[in-house]
Amino acid sequence: MNYHAIAIDGPAGAGKSTVAKMLAKRLGYVYIDTGAMYRATTYKAMRLKINLENAEEYSFLETTEMKFIEDVLYVDGEDITKKIRTNVVNQNVSLVASHIPVRNELVRLQQKIASEANVVMDGRDIGTVVLPKADLKIFMTATVEERARRRHEENIANNIESDYQKIYKDIERRDKIDSSRAYNPLRQAEDAIYLDTSHLDIDTVSEVIYQMFMKIIKDNKE
Ligand code: DC
Protein backbone atom coordinates (compact mmCIF):
# COMPACT_ATOMS: atom_id res chain seq x y z
CA MET A 1 0.00 0.00 0.00
CA ASN A 2 1.14 3.51 -0.82
CA TYR A 3 0.91 5.96 2.06
CA HIS A 4 0.39 9.72 1.81
CA ALA A 5 2.89 12.30 3.04
CA ILE A 6 3.05 16.04 3.59
CA ALA A 7 6.60 17.42 3.88
CA ILE A 8 7.12 20.72 5.70
CA ASP A 9 10.58 22.27 5.66
CA GLY A 10 11.92 25.60 6.81
CA PRO A 11 14.12 27.36 9.35
CA ALA A 12 13.74 27.26 13.15
CA GLY A 13 10.68 29.01 14.54
CA ALA A 14 8.73 29.35 11.27
CA GLY A 15 5.72 27.56 12.81
CA LYS A 16 6.33 24.19 11.12
CA SER A 17 5.70 21.97 14.12
CA THR A 18 2.49 23.73 15.22
CA VAL A 19 1.05 23.56 11.70
CA ALA A 20 2.26 19.98 11.13
CA LYS A 21 0.64 18.85 14.38
CA MET A 22 -2.66 20.54 13.49
CA LEU A 23 -2.69 18.94 10.03
CA ALA A 24 -1.79 15.48 11.36
CA LYS A 25 -4.59 15.67 13.89
CA ARG A 26 -7.15 16.82 11.32
CA LEU A 27 -6.14 14.16 8.79
CA GLY A 28 -5.59 11.33 11.29
CA TYR A 29 -1.96 11.08 10.13
CA VAL A 30 1.18 10.48 12.17
CA TYR A 31 3.19 13.61 13.00
CA ILE A 32 6.96 13.14 12.75
CA ASP A 33 9.17 15.85 14.22
CA THR A 34 12.56 15.09 12.65
CA GLY A 35 14.21 17.97 14.55
CA ALA A 36 13.40 16.05 17.74
CA MET A 37 15.34 13.07 16.34
CA TYR A 38 18.46 15.24 15.78
CA ARG A 39 17.97 16.69 19.25
CA ALA A 40 17.61 13.21 20.78
CA THR A 41 20.83 12.13 19.06
CA THR A 42 22.56 15.20 20.53
CA TYR A 43 21.19 14.45 23.98
CA LYS A 44 22.30 10.81 23.90
CA ALA A 45 25.74 11.72 22.48
CA MET A 46 26.27 14.15 25.36
CA ARG A 47 25.14 11.58 27.87
CA LEU A 48 27.60 9.06 26.40
CA LYS A 49 30.27 11.78 26.55
CA ILE A 50 31.49 11.16 23.01
CA ASN A 51 33.44 13.82 21.13
CA LEU A 52 30.56 15.63 19.40
CA GLU A 53 32.86 16.89 16.64
CA ASN A 54 33.90 13.40 15.55
CA ALA A 55 31.41 12.01 13.00
CA GLU A 56 32.78 8.50 13.57
CA GLU A 57 31.67 8.34 17.19
CA TYR A 58 27.95 8.16 16.44
CA SER A 59 27.73 4.41 15.79
CA PHE A 60 25.60 4.18 18.96
CA LEU A 61 22.71 5.22 16.66
CA GLU A 62 22.71 1.76 15.07
CA THR A 63 21.52 0.26 18.38
CA THR A 64 19.38 3.21 19.50
CA GLU A 65 15.62 2.76 19.36
CA MET A 66 13.62 5.89 18.44
CA LYS A 67 9.87 5.61 18.44
CA PHE A 68 7.05 8.17 18.21
CA ILE A 69 3.90 7.39 20.16
CA GLU A 70 1.39 10.18 19.55
CA ASP A 71 3.62 13.30 19.60
CA VAL A 72 6.05 11.89 22.13
CA LEU A 73 9.48 10.62 21.11
CA TYR A 74 10.80 7.69 23.12
CA VAL A 75 14.51 6.90 22.93
CA ASP A 76 15.42 3.44 24.20
CA GLY A 77 12.05 3.46 25.95
CA GLU A 78 12.58 6.82 27.70
CA ASP A 79 10.36 9.88 27.10
CA ILE A 80 12.97 12.55 26.29
CA THR A 81 10.54 15.34 25.26
CA LYS A 82 11.64 17.87 27.88
CA LYS A 83 15.32 16.87 27.97
CA ILE A 84 15.89 17.79 24.31
CA ARG A 85 14.61 21.39 24.63
CA THR A 86 17.46 22.69 26.80
CA ASN A 87 20.00 25.41 25.92
CA VAL A 88 22.87 22.96 25.79
CA VAL A 89 21.03 20.81 23.22
CA ASN A 90 20.12 23.97 21.24
CA GLN A 91 23.77 24.95 21.15
CA ASN A 92 25.07 21.60 19.87
CA VAL A 93 22.31 20.21 17.65
CA SER A 94 23.35 21.94 14.42
CA LEU A 95 26.86 20.50 14.76
CA VAL A 96 25.51 17.00 15.38
CA ALA A 97 23.07 17.35 12.45
CA SER A 98 25.94 18.26 10.11
CA HIS A 99 27.56 14.78 10.38
CA ILE A 100 26.96 12.51 7.36
CA PRO A 101 26.62 9.21 9.33
CA VAL A 102 24.08 10.85 11.66
CA ARG A 103 22.02 12.18 8.75
CA ASN A 104 22.15 8.88 6.85
CA GLU A 105 20.97 6.88 9.86
CA LEU A 106 18.13 9.28 10.75
CA VAL A 107 16.97 9.69 7.14
CA ARG A 108 16.83 5.89 6.84
CA LEU A 109 14.63 5.71 9.95
CA GLN A 110 12.38 8.59 8.75
CA GLN A 111 11.87 6.88 5.38
CA LYS A 112 10.98 3.62 7.13
CA ILE A 113 8.34 5.36 9.26
CA ALA A 114 6.81 7.01 6.17
CA SER A 115 6.70 3.65 4.37
CA GLU A 116 4.45 2.26 7.11
CA ALA A 117 1.96 5.12 7.77
CA ASN A 118 0.45 8.35 6.43
CA VAL A 119 2.63 11.12 7.78
CA VAL A 120 3.06 14.85 8.18
CA MET A 121 6.81 15.26 8.59
CA ASP A 122 8.64 18.48 9.38
CA GLY A 123 12.34 19.29 9.21
CA ARG A 124 14.95 20.78 6.91
CA ASP A 125 15.47 18.17 4.16
CA ILE A 126 12.15 16.33 4.03
CA GLY A 127 11.06 17.55 0.57
CA THR A 128 14.57 17.37 -0.90
CA VAL A 129 16.01 14.16 0.58
CA VAL A 130 13.77 12.18 2.94
CA LEU A 131 10.49 12.16 0.98
CA PRO A 132 11.19 13.51 -2.52
CA LYS A 133 7.88 11.97 -3.67
CA ALA A 134 5.71 13.50 -0.93
CA ASP A 135 2.18 14.41 -2.12
CA LEU A 136 2.66 18.00 -0.96
CA LYS A 137 5.82 19.93 -0.07
CA ILE A 138 5.76 23.19 1.83
CA PHE A 139 8.68 25.51 2.50
CA MET A 140 7.61 27.63 5.44
CA THR A 141 9.51 30.65 6.63
CA ALA A 142 9.20 34.01 8.40
CA THR A 143 11.53 36.89 9.23
CA VAL A 144 14.13 36.30 11.96
CA GLU A 145 12.42 38.99 14.09
CA GLU A 146 9.05 37.27 13.87
CA ARG A 147 10.49 33.78 14.51
CA ALA A 148 12.41 35.02 17.56
CA ARG A 149 9.30 36.81 18.85
CA ARG A 150 7.21 33.62 18.54
CA ARG A 151 9.84 31.50 20.36
CA HIS A 152 10.07 34.14 23.09
CA GLU A 153 6.30 34.21 23.61
CA GLU A 154 6.13 30.41 23.55
CA ASN A 155 8.78 30.24 26.29
CA ILE A 156 6.97 32.77 28.43
CA ALA A 157 3.68 30.88 28.01
CA ASN A 158 5.49 27.69 29.09
CA ASN A 159 7.20 29.37 32.07
CA ILE A 160 10.63 28.91 30.49
CA GLU A 161 13.20 31.64 31.18
CA SER A 162 13.52 33.68 27.99
CA ASP A 163 15.67 36.46 26.55
CA TYR A 164 14.56 37.83 23.14
CA GLN A 165 18.04 39.02 22.09
CA LYS A 166 19.60 35.65 22.92
CA ILE A 167 16.88 33.79 20.98
CA TYR A 168 17.37 36.13 18.00
CA LYS A 169 21.13 35.47 17.94
CA ASP A 170 20.65 31.71 18.35
CA ILE A 171 18.14 31.56 15.46
CA GLU A 172 20.53 33.53 13.24
CA ARG A 173 23.43 31.23 14.16
CA ARG A 174 21.42 28.04 13.52
CA ASP A 175 20.01 29.35 10.21
CA LYS A 176 23.55 29.92 9.04
CA ILE A 177 24.86 26.46 10.03
CA ASP A 178 21.75 24.60 8.78
CA SER A 179 21.76 26.35 5.39
CA SER A 180 25.48 26.26 4.75
CA ARG A 181 26.38 22.69 5.73
CA ALA A 182 27.78 20.70 2.83
CA TYR A 183 25.58 17.62 3.16
CA ASN A 184 21.79 17.98 2.73
CA PRO A 185 21.48 21.61 3.81
CA LEU A 186 18.22 23.45 4.49
CA ARG A 187 16.98 24.24 1.01
CA GLN A 188 13.63 24.66 -0.70
CA ALA A 189 12.71 21.73 -2.99
CA GLU A 190 12.01 22.87 -6.56
CA ASP A 191 8.44 21.62 -6.37
CA ALA A 192 7.75 22.97 -2.86
CA ILE A 193 5.26 25.73 -2.17
CA TYR A 194 6.84 28.77 -0.50
CA LEU A 195 4.88 30.20 2.42
CA ASP A 196 6.04 33.28 4.31
CA THR A 197 4.11 33.16 7.58
CA SER A 198 5.42 36.48 9.01
CA HIS A 199 2.03 38.14 8.65
CA LEU A 200 -0.23 35.09 8.79
CA ASP A 201 -1.75 33.42 11.80
CA ILE A 202 -1.17 29.72 12.31
CA ASP A 203 -4.83 28.72 11.85
CA THR A 204 -4.88 30.37 8.41
CA VAL A 205 -1.62 28.67 7.39
CA SER A 206 -2.93 25.29 8.50
CA GLU A 207 -6.23 25.79 6.63
CA VAL A 208 -4.46 26.84 3.41
CA ILE A 209 -2.22 23.75 3.46
CA TYR A 210 -5.15 21.47 4.31
CA GLN A 211 -7.17 22.77 1.33
CA MET A 212 -4.19 22.37 -1.01
CA PHE A 213 -3.65 18.81 0.18
CA MET A 214 -7.32 17.83 -0.19
CA LYS A 215 -7.29 19.18 -3.75
CA ILE A 216 -4.21 17.10 -4.59
CA ILE A 217 -5.79 13.94 -3.18
CA LYS A 218 -9.04 14.65 -5.07
CA ASP A 219 -7.24 15.39 -8.36
CA ASN A 220 -5.19 12.20 -8.03
CA LYS A 221 -8.33 10.14 -7.61
CA GLU A 222 -9.99 11.57 -10.73
O1 DC B 1 13.38 21.88 14.19
P1 DC B 1 14.38 21.94 15.35
O2 DC B 1 14.77 23.34 15.72
O3 DC B 1 13.92 21.14 16.53
O4 DC B 1 15.69 21.23 14.77
C1 DC B 1 16.84 21.05 15.55
C2 DC B 1 18.08 21.05 14.66
O5 DC B 1 18.11 19.86 13.86
C3 DC B 1 18.19 22.21 13.68
O6 DC B 1 19.25 23.07 14.06
C4 DC B 1 18.49 21.61 12.34
C5 DC B 1 18.50 20.12 12.54
N1 DC B 1 17.61 19.42 11.62
C6 DC B 1 18.13 18.97 10.44
O7 DC B 1 19.30 19.23 10.16
N2 DC B 1 17.37 18.24 9.60
C7 DC B 1 16.09 17.96 9.88
N3 DC B 1 15.35 17.23 9.04
C8 DC B 1 15.51 18.44 11.08
C9 DC B 1 16.30 19.19 11.93
PDB file of C-alpha atoms and ligand atoms in Angstrom:
ATOM      1  CA  MET A   1       0.000   0.000   0.000  1.00  0.00           C
ATOM      2  CA  ASN A   2       1.142   3.513  -0.815  1.00  0.00           C
ATOM      3  CA  TYR A   3       0.905   5.961   2.056  1.00  0.00           C
ATOM      4  CA  HIS A   4       0.394   9.715   1.812  1.00  0.00           C
ATOM      5  CA  ALA A   5       2.886  12.298   3.037  1.00  0.00           C
ATOM      6  CA  ILE A   6       3.055  16.039   3.595  1.00  0.00           C
ATOM      7  CA  ALA A   7       6.600  17.416   3.879  1.00  0.00           C
ATOM      8  CA  ILE A   8       7.124  20.716   5.700  1.00  0.00           C
ATOM      9  CA  ASP A   9      10.583  22.273   5.665  1.00  0.00           C
ATOM     10  CA  GLY A  10      11.924  25.602   6.812  1.00  0.00           C
ATOM     11  CA  PRO A  11      14.125  27.357   9.349  1.00  0.00           C
ATOM     12  CA  ALA A  12      13.744  27.264  13.149  1.00  0.00           C
ATOM     13  CA  GLY A  13      10.680  29.013  14.539  1.00  0.00           C
ATOM     14  CA  ALA A  14       8.726  29.352  11.269  1.00  0.00           C
ATOM     15  CA  GLY A  15       5.725  27.563  12.806  1.00  0.00           C
ATOM     16  CA  LYS A  16       6.329  24.191  11.120  1.00  0.00           C
ATOM     17  CA  SER A  17       5.704  21.970  14.121  1.00  0.00           C
ATOM     18  CA  THR A  18       2.494  23.733  15.223  1.00  0.00           C
ATOM     19  CA  VAL A  19       1.054  23.564  11.704  1.00  0.00           C
ATOM     20  CA  ALA A  20       2.264  19.981  11.126  1.00  0.00           C
ATOM     21  CA  LYS A  21       0.638  18.849  14.383  1.00  0.00           C
ATOM     22  CA  MET A  22      -2.658  20.543  13.490  1.00  0.00           C
ATOM     23  CA  LEU A  23      -2.685  18.945  10.032  1.00  0.00           C
ATOM     24  CA  ALA A  24      -1.786  15.485  11.357  1.00  0.00           C
ATOM     25  CA  LYS A  25      -4.594  15.675  13.890  1.00  0.00           C
ATOM     26  CA  ARG A  26      -7.147  16.820  11.320  1.00  0.00           C
ATOM     27  CA  LEU A  27      -6.141  14.161   8.785  1.00  0.00           C
ATOM     28  CA  GLY A  28      -5.586  11.328  11.286  1.00  0.00           C
ATOM     29  CA  TYR A  29      -1.964  11.080  10.133  1.00  0.00           C
ATOM     30  CA  VAL A  30       1.184  10.485  12.173  1.00  0.00           C
ATOM     31  CA  TYR A  31       3.191  13.615  13.002  1.00  0.00           C
ATOM     32  CA  ILE A  32       6.957  13.141  12.751  1.00  0.00           C
ATOM     33  CA  ASP A  33       9.170  15.850  14.221  1.00  0.00           C
ATOM     34  CA  THR A  34      12.557  15.093  12.645  1.00  0.00           C
ATOM     35  CA  GLY A  35      14.212  17.973  14.547  1.00  0.00           C
ATOM     36  CA  ALA A  36      13.396  16.047  17.740  1.00  0.00           C
ATOM     37  CA  MET A  37      15.339  13.074  16.336  1.00  0.00           C
ATOM     38  CA  TYR A  38      18.460  15.239  15.781  1.00  0.00           C
ATOM     39  CA  ARG A  39      17.968  16.695  19.251  1.00  0.00           C
ATOM     40  CA  ALA A  40      17.608  13.211  20.777  1.00  0.00           C
ATOM     41  CA  THR A  41      20.831  12.133  19.057  1.00  0.00           C
ATOM     42  CA  THR A  42      22.562  15.196  20.527  1.00  0.00           C
ATOM     43  CA  TYR A  43      21.191  14.453  23.978  1.00  0.00           C
ATOM     44  CA  LYS A  44      22.296  10.809  23.897  1.00  0.00           C
ATOM     45  CA  ALA A  45      25.736  11.716  22.478  1.00  0.00           C
ATOM     46  CA  MET A  46      26.265  14.154  25.357  1.00  0.00           C
ATOM     47  CA  ARG A  47      25.139  11.576  27.873  1.00  0.00           C
ATOM     48  CA  LEU A  48      27.596   9.055  26.395  1.00  0.00           C
ATOM     49  CA  LYS A  49      30.266  11.779  26.553  1.00  0.00           C
ATOM     50  CA  ILE A  50      31.489  11.157  23.009  1.00  0.00           C
ATOM     51  CA  ASN A  51      33.444  13.815  21.129  1.00  0.00           C
ATOM     52  CA  LEU A  52      30.559  15.634  19.403  1.00  0.00           C
ATOM     53  CA  GLU A  53      32.861  16.890  16.643  1.00  0.00           C
ATOM     54  CA  ASN A  54      33.900  13.401  15.546  1.00  0.00           C
ATOM     55  CA  ALA A  55      31.409  12.014  12.998  1.00  0.00           C
ATOM     56  CA  GLU A  56      32.780   8.498  13.567  1.00  0.00           C
ATOM     57  CA  GLU A  57      31.671   8.340  17.189  1.00  0.00           C
ATOM     58  CA  TYR A  58      27.945   8.155  16.441  1.00  0.00           C
ATOM     59  CA  SER A  59      27.734   4.408  15.786  1.00  0.00           C
ATOM     60  CA  PHE A  60      25.597   4.179  18.958  1.00  0.00           C
ATOM     61  CA  LEU A  61      22.715   5.223  16.663  1.00  0.00           C
ATOM     62  CA  GLU A  62      22.706   1.758  15.071  1.00  0.00           C
ATOM     63  CA  THR A  63      21.524   0.262  18.378  1.00  0.00           C
ATOM     64  CA  THR A  64      19.377   3.205  19.502  1.00  0.00           C
ATOM     65  CA  GLU A  65      15.617   2.758  19.359  1.00  0.00           C
ATOM     66  CA  MET A  66      13.617   5.894  18.441  1.00  0.00           C
ATOM     67  CA  LYS A  67       9.874   5.613  18.444  1.00  0.00           C
ATOM     68  CA  PHE A  68       7.049   8.169  18.211  1.00  0.00           C
ATOM     69  CA  ILE A  69       3.898   7.387  20.159  1.00  0.00           C
ATOM     70  CA  GLU A  70       1.387  10.175  19.555  1.00  0.00           C
ATOM     71  CA  ASP A  71       3.618  13.303  19.600  1.00  0.00           C
ATOM     72  CA  VAL A  72       6.048  11.886  22.134  1.00  0.00           C
ATOM     73  CA  LEU A  73       9.481  10.624  21.106  1.00  0.00           C
ATOM     74  CA  TYR A  74      10.805   7.686  23.117  1.00  0.00           C
ATOM     75  CA  VAL A  75      14.510   6.902  22.930  1.00  0.00           C
ATOM     76  CA  ASP A  76      15.415   3.443  24.200  1.00  0.00           C
ATOM     77  CA  GLY A  77      12.046   3.460  25.950  1.00  0.00           C
ATOM     78  CA  GLU A  78      12.581   6.822  27.697  1.00  0.00           C
ATOM     79  CA  ASP A  79      10.358   9.877  27.099  1.00  0.00           C
ATOM     80  CA  ILE A  80      12.970  12.546  26.287  1.00  0.00           C
ATOM     81  CA  THR A  81      10.537  15.342  25.256  1.00  0.00           C
ATOM     82  CA  LYS A  82      11.642  17.868  27.879  1.00  0.00           C
ATOM     83  CA  LYS A  83      15.319  16.875  27.969  1.00  0.00           C
ATOM     84  CA  ILE A  84      15.889  17.787  24.314  1.00  0.00           C
ATOM     85  CA  ARG A  85      14.614  21.388  24.629  1.00  0.00           C
ATOM     86  CA  THR A  86      17.463  22.688  26.796  1.00  0.00           C
ATOM     87  CA  ASN A  87      19.997  25.412  25.924  1.00  0.00           C
ATOM     88  CA  VAL A  88      22.873  22.962  25.795  1.00  0.00           C
ATOM     89  CA  VAL A  89      21.030  20.815  23.215  1.00  0.00           C
ATOM     90  CA  ASN A  90      20.116  23.974  21.241  1.00  0.00           C
ATOM     91  CA  GLN A  91      23.767  24.948  21.153  1.00  0.00           C
ATOM     92  CA  ASN A  92      25.065  21.600  19.871  1.00  0.00           C
ATOM     93  CA  VAL A  93      22.311  20.205  17.653  1.00  0.00           C
ATOM     94  CA  SER A  94      23.354  21.944  14.424  1.00  0.00           C
ATOM     95  CA  LEU A  95      26.864  20.501  14.755  1.00  0.00           C
ATOM     96  CA  VAL A  96      25.511  16.997  15.382  1.00  0.00           C
ATOM     97  CA  ALA A  97      23.066  17.355  12.452  1.00  0.00           C
ATOM     98  CA  SER A  98      25.944  18.255  10.112  1.00  0.00           C
ATOM     99  CA  HIS A  99      27.563  14.783  10.380  1.00  0.00           C
ATOM    100  CA  ILE A 100      26.965  12.508   7.358  1.00  0.00           C
ATOM    101  CA  PRO A 101      26.622   9.210   9.335  1.00  0.00           C
ATOM    102  CA  VAL A 102      24.078  10.852  11.661  1.00  0.00           C
ATOM    103  CA  ARG A 103      22.021  12.182   8.747  1.00  0.00           C
ATOM    104  CA  ASN A 104      22.150   8.884   6.855  1.00  0.00           C
ATOM    105  CA  GLU A 105      20.967   6.882   9.855  1.00  0.00           C
ATOM    106  CA  LEU A 106      18.126   9.278  10.754  1.00  0.00           C
ATOM    107  CA  VAL A 107      16.973   9.689   7.140  1.00  0.00           C
ATOM    108  CA  ARG A 108      16.833   5.889   6.842  1.00  0.00           C
ATOM    109  CA  LEU A 109      14.632   5.712   9.950  1.00  0.00           C
ATOM    110  CA  GLN A 110      12.385   8.590   8.751  1.00  0.00           C
ATOM    111  CA  GLN A 111      11.866   6.880   5.384  1.00  0.00           C
ATOM    112  CA  LYS A 112      10.981   3.620   7.130  1.00  0.00           C
ATOM    113  CA  ILE A 113       8.337   5.363   9.265  1.00  0.00           C
ATOM    114  CA  ALA A 114       6.814   7.015   6.166  1.00  0.00           C
ATOM    115  CA  SER A 115       6.699   3.652   4.372  1.00  0.00           C
ATOM    116  CA  GLU A 116       4.446   2.264   7.112  1.00  0.00           C
ATOM    117  CA  ALA A 117       1.962   5.116   7.768  1.00  0.00           C
ATOM    118  CA  ASN A 118       0.445   8.346   6.425  1.00  0.00           C
ATOM    119  CA  VAL A 119       2.633  11.125   7.775  1.00  0.00           C
ATOM    120  CA  VAL A 120       3.056  14.848   8.182  1.00  0.00           C
ATOM    121  CA  MET A 121       6.806  15.256   8.591  1.00  0.00           C
ATOM    122  CA  ASP A 122       8.643  18.476   9.383  1.00  0.00           C
ATOM    123  CA  GLY A 123      12.342  19.287   9.208  1.00  0.00           C
ATOM    124  CA  ARG A 124      14.947  20.783   6.910  1.00  0.00           C
ATOM    125  CA  ASP A 125      15.465  18.171   4.162  1.00  0.00           C
ATOM    126  CA  ILE A 126      12.147  16.330   4.027  1.00  0.00           C
ATOM    127  CA  GLY A 127      11.060  17.550   0.570  1.00  0.00           C
ATOM    128  CA  THR A 128      14.568  17.375  -0.898  1.00  0.00           C
ATOM    129  CA  VAL A 129      16.014  14.164   0.585  1.00  0.00           C
ATOM    130  CA  VAL A 130      13.770  12.180   2.938  1.00  0.00           C
ATOM    131  CA  LEU A 131      10.493  12.162   0.984  1.00  0.00           C
ATOM    132  CA  PRO A 132      11.186  13.507  -2.518  1.00  0.00           C
ATOM    133  CA  LYS A 133       7.883  11.972  -3.672  1.00  0.00           C
ATOM    134  CA  ALA A 134       5.707  13.502  -0.930  1.00  0.00           C
ATOM    135  CA  ASP A 135       2.185  14.414  -2.124  1.00  0.00           C
ATOM    136  CA  LEU A 136       2.656  18.000  -0.957  1.00  0.00           C
ATOM    137  CA  LYS A 137       5.816  19.926  -0.068  1.00  0.00           C
ATOM    138  CA  ILE A 138       5.763  23.192   1.826  1.00  0.00           C
ATOM    139  CA  PHE A 139       8.679  25.506   2.497  1.00  0.00           C
ATOM    140  CA  MET A 140       7.612  27.627   5.441  1.00  0.00           C
ATOM    141  CA  THR A 141       9.514  30.646   6.628  1.00  0.00           C
ATOM    142  CA  ALA A 142       9.197  34.011   8.400  1.00  0.00           C
ATOM    143  CA  THR A 143      11.531  36.893   9.227  1.00  0.00           C
ATOM    144  CA  VAL A 144      14.133  36.298  11.963  1.00  0.00           C
ATOM    145  CA  GLU A 145      12.418  38.993  14.091  1.00  0.00           C
ATOM    146  CA  GLU A 146       9.054  37.265  13.866  1.00  0.00           C
ATOM    147  CA  ARG A 147      10.488  33.784  14.509  1.00  0.00           C
ATOM    148  CA  ALA A 148      12.412  35.023  17.563  1.00  0.00           C
ATOM    149  CA  ARG A 149       9.299  36.806  18.846  1.00  0.00           C
ATOM    150  CA  ARG A 150       7.209  33.620  18.540  1.00  0.00           C
ATOM    151  CA  ARG A 151       9.837  31.503  20.362  1.00  0.00           C
ATOM    152  CA  HIS A 152      10.072  34.136  23.091  1.00  0.00           C
ATOM    153  CA  GLU A 153       6.297  34.213  23.614  1.00  0.00           C
ATOM    154  CA  GLU A 154       6.129  30.414  23.547  1.00  0.00           C
ATOM    155  CA  ASN A 155       8.783  30.239  26.286  1.00  0.00           C
ATOM    156  CA  ILE A 156       6.967  32.773  28.426  1.00  0.00           C
ATOM    157  CA  ALA A 157       3.680  30.881  28.014  1.00  0.00           C
ATOM    158  CA  ASN A 158       5.487  27.689  29.095  1.00  0.00           C
ATOM    159  CA  ASN A 159       7.199  29.369  32.067  1.00  0.00           C
ATOM    160  CA  ILE A 160      10.626  28.907  30.489  1.00  0.00           C
ATOM    161  CA  GLU A 161      13.201  31.636  31.180  1.00  0.00           C
ATOM    162  CA  SER A 162      13.519  33.681  27.995  1.00  0.00           C
ATOM    163  CA  ASP A 163      15.671  36.464  26.551  1.00  0.00           C
ATOM    164  CA  TYR A 164      14.563  37.828  23.141  1.00  0.00           C
ATOM    165  CA  GLN A 165      18.042  39.019  22.095  1.00  0.00           C
ATOM    166  CA  LYS A 166      19.598  35.646  22.922  1.00  0.00           C
ATOM    167  CA  ILE A 167      16.885  33.789  20.979  1.00  0.00           C
ATOM    168  CA  TYR A 168      17.367  36.132  18.001  1.00  0.00           C
ATOM    169  CA  LYS A 169      21.132  35.472  17.941  1.00  0.00           C
ATOM    170  CA  ASP A 170      20.653  31.710  18.348  1.00  0.00           C
ATOM    171  CA  ILE A 171      18.143  31.562  15.465  1.00  0.00           C
ATOM    172  CA  GLU A 172      20.533  33.530  13.240  1.00  0.00           C
ATOM    173  CA  ARG A 173      23.425  31.227  14.163  1.00  0.00           C
ATOM    174  CA  ARG A 174      21.422  28.040  13.522  1.00  0.00           C
ATOM    175  CA  ASP A 175      20.006  29.354  10.210  1.00  0.00           C
ATOM    176  CA  LYS A 176      23.552  29.925   9.044  1.00  0.00           C
ATOM    177  CA  ILE A 177      24.860  26.465  10.033  1.00  0.00           C
ATOM    178  CA  ASP A 178      21.755  24.598   8.776  1.00  0.00           C
ATOM    179  CA  SER A 179      21.765  26.345   5.391  1.00  0.00           C
ATOM    180  CA  SER A 180      25.485  26.262   4.749  1.00  0.00           C
ATOM    181  CA  ARG A 181      26.384  22.691   5.735  1.00  0.00           C
ATOM    182  CA  ALA A 182      27.785  20.704   2.832  1.00  0.00           C
ATOM    183  CA  TYR A 183      25.585  17.618   3.160  1.00  0.00           C
ATOM    184  CA  ASN A 184      21.790  17.976   2.733  1.00  0.00           C
ATOM    185  CA  PRO A 185      21.476  21.614   3.815  1.00  0.00           C
ATOM    186  CA  LEU A 186      18.220  23.454   4.493  1.00  0.00           C
ATOM    187  CA  ARG A 187      16.985  24.243   1.008  1.00  0.00           C
ATOM    188  CA  GLN A 188      13.628  24.656  -0.703  1.00  0.00           C
ATOM    189  CA  ALA A 189      12.706  21.730  -2.992  1.00  0.00           C
ATOM    190  CA  GLU A 190      12.013  22.866  -6.556  1.00  0.00           C
ATOM    191  CA  ASP A 191       8.436  21.622  -6.366  1.00  0.00           C
ATOM    192  CA  ALA A 192       7.752  22.967  -2.857  1.00  0.00           C
ATOM    193  CA  ILE A 193       5.264  25.731  -2.167  1.00  0.00           C
ATOM    194  CA  TYR A 194       6.839  28.768  -0.503  1.00  0.00           C
ATOM    195  CA  LEU A 195       4.877  30.195   2.424  1.00  0.00           C
ATOM    196  CA  ASP A 196       6.044  33.284   4.307  1.00  0.00           C
ATOM    197  CA  THR A 197       4.106  33.164   7.576  1.00  0.00           C
ATOM    198  CA  SER A 198       5.421  36.480   9.006  1.00  0.00           C
ATOM    199  CA  HIS A 199       2.025  38.135   8.651  1.00  0.00           C
ATOM    200  CA  LEU A 200      -0.232  35.086   8.791  1.00  0.00           C
ATOM    201  CA  ASP A 201      -1.746  33.425  11.803  1.00  0.00           C
ATOM    202  CA  ILE A 202      -1.170  29.722  12.307  1.00  0.00           C
ATOM    203  CA  ASP A 203      -4.835  28.716  11.849  1.00  0.00           C
ATOM    204  CA  THR A 204      -4.878  30.366   8.411  1.00  0.00           C
ATOM    205  CA  VAL A 205      -1.624  28.667   7.391  1.00  0.00           C
ATOM    206  CA  SER A 206      -2.933  25.287   8.498  1.00  0.00           C
ATOM    207  CA  GLU A 207      -6.230  25.790   6.632  1.00  0.00           C
ATOM    208  CA  VAL A 208      -4.460  26.842   3.411  1.00  0.00           C
ATOM    209  CA  ILE A 209      -2.221  23.748   3.465  1.00  0.00           C
ATOM    210  CA  TYR A 210      -5.150  21.472   4.314  1.00  0.00           C
ATOM    211  CA  GLN A 211      -7.166  22.766   1.333  1.00  0.00           C
ATOM    212  CA  MET A 212      -4.188  22.371  -1.009  1.00  0.00           C
ATOM    213  CA  PHE A 213      -3.654  18.810   0.176  1.00  0.00           C
ATOM    214  CA  MET A 214      -7.321  17.827  -0.186  1.00  0.00           C
ATOM    215  CA  LYS A 215      -7.293  19.185  -3.749  1.00  0.00           C
ATOM    216  CA  ILE A 216      -4.208  17.095  -4.592  1.00  0.00           C
ATOM    217  CA  ILE A 217      -5.789  13.939  -3.183  1.00  0.00           C
ATOM    218  CA  LYS A 218      -9.036  14.646  -5.074  1.00  0.00           C
ATOM    219  CA  ASP A 219      -7.244  15.393  -8.365  1.00  0.00           C
ATOM    220  CA  ASN A 220      -5.186  12.201  -8.029  1.00  0.00           C
ATOM    221  CA  LYS A 221      -8.333  10.143  -7.613  1.00  0.00           C
ATOM    222  CA  GLU A 222      -9.987  11.571 -10.729  1.00  0.00           C
TER     223      GLU A 222
HETATM  224  O1   DC B   1      13.384  21.881  14.195  1.00  0.00           O
HETATM  225  P1   DC B   1      14.379  21.945  15.346  1.00  0.00           P
HETATM  226  O2   DC B   1      14.775  23.341  15.716  1.00  0.00           O
HETATM  227  O3   DC B   1      13.923  21.144  16.531  1.00  0.00           O
HETATM  228  O4   DC B   1      15.690  21.227  14.771  1.00  0.00           O
HETATM  229  C1   DC B   1      16.836  21.054  15.545  1.00  0.00           C
HETATM  230  C2   DC B   1      18.075  21.048  14.658  1.00  0.00           C
HETATM  231  O5   DC B   1      18.107  19.859  13.863  1.00  0.00           O
HETATM  232  C3   DC B   1      18.188  22.215  13.683  1.00  0.00           C
HETATM  233  O6   DC B   1      19.251  23.071  14.065  1.00  0.00           O
HETATM  234  C4   DC B   1      18.494  21.606  12.338  1.00  0.00           C
HETATM  235  C5   DC B   1      18.501  20.121  12.538  1.00  0.00           C
HETATM  236  N1   DC B   1      17.608  19.417  11.620  1.00  0.00           N
HETATM  237  C6   DC B   1      18.130  18.969  10.436  1.00  0.00           C
HETATM  238  O7   DC B   1      19.303  19.230  10.159  1.00  0.00           O
HETATM  239  N2   DC B   1      17.367  18.235   9.597  1.00  0.00           N
HETATM  240  C7   DC B   1      16.090  17.959   9.883  1.00  0.00           C
HETATM  241  N3   DC B   1      15.352  17.230   9.039  1.00  0.00           N
HETATM  242  C8   DC B   1      15.514  18.443  11.084  1.00  0.00           C
HETATM  243  C9   DC B   1      16.304  19.192  11.931  1.00  0.00           C
END
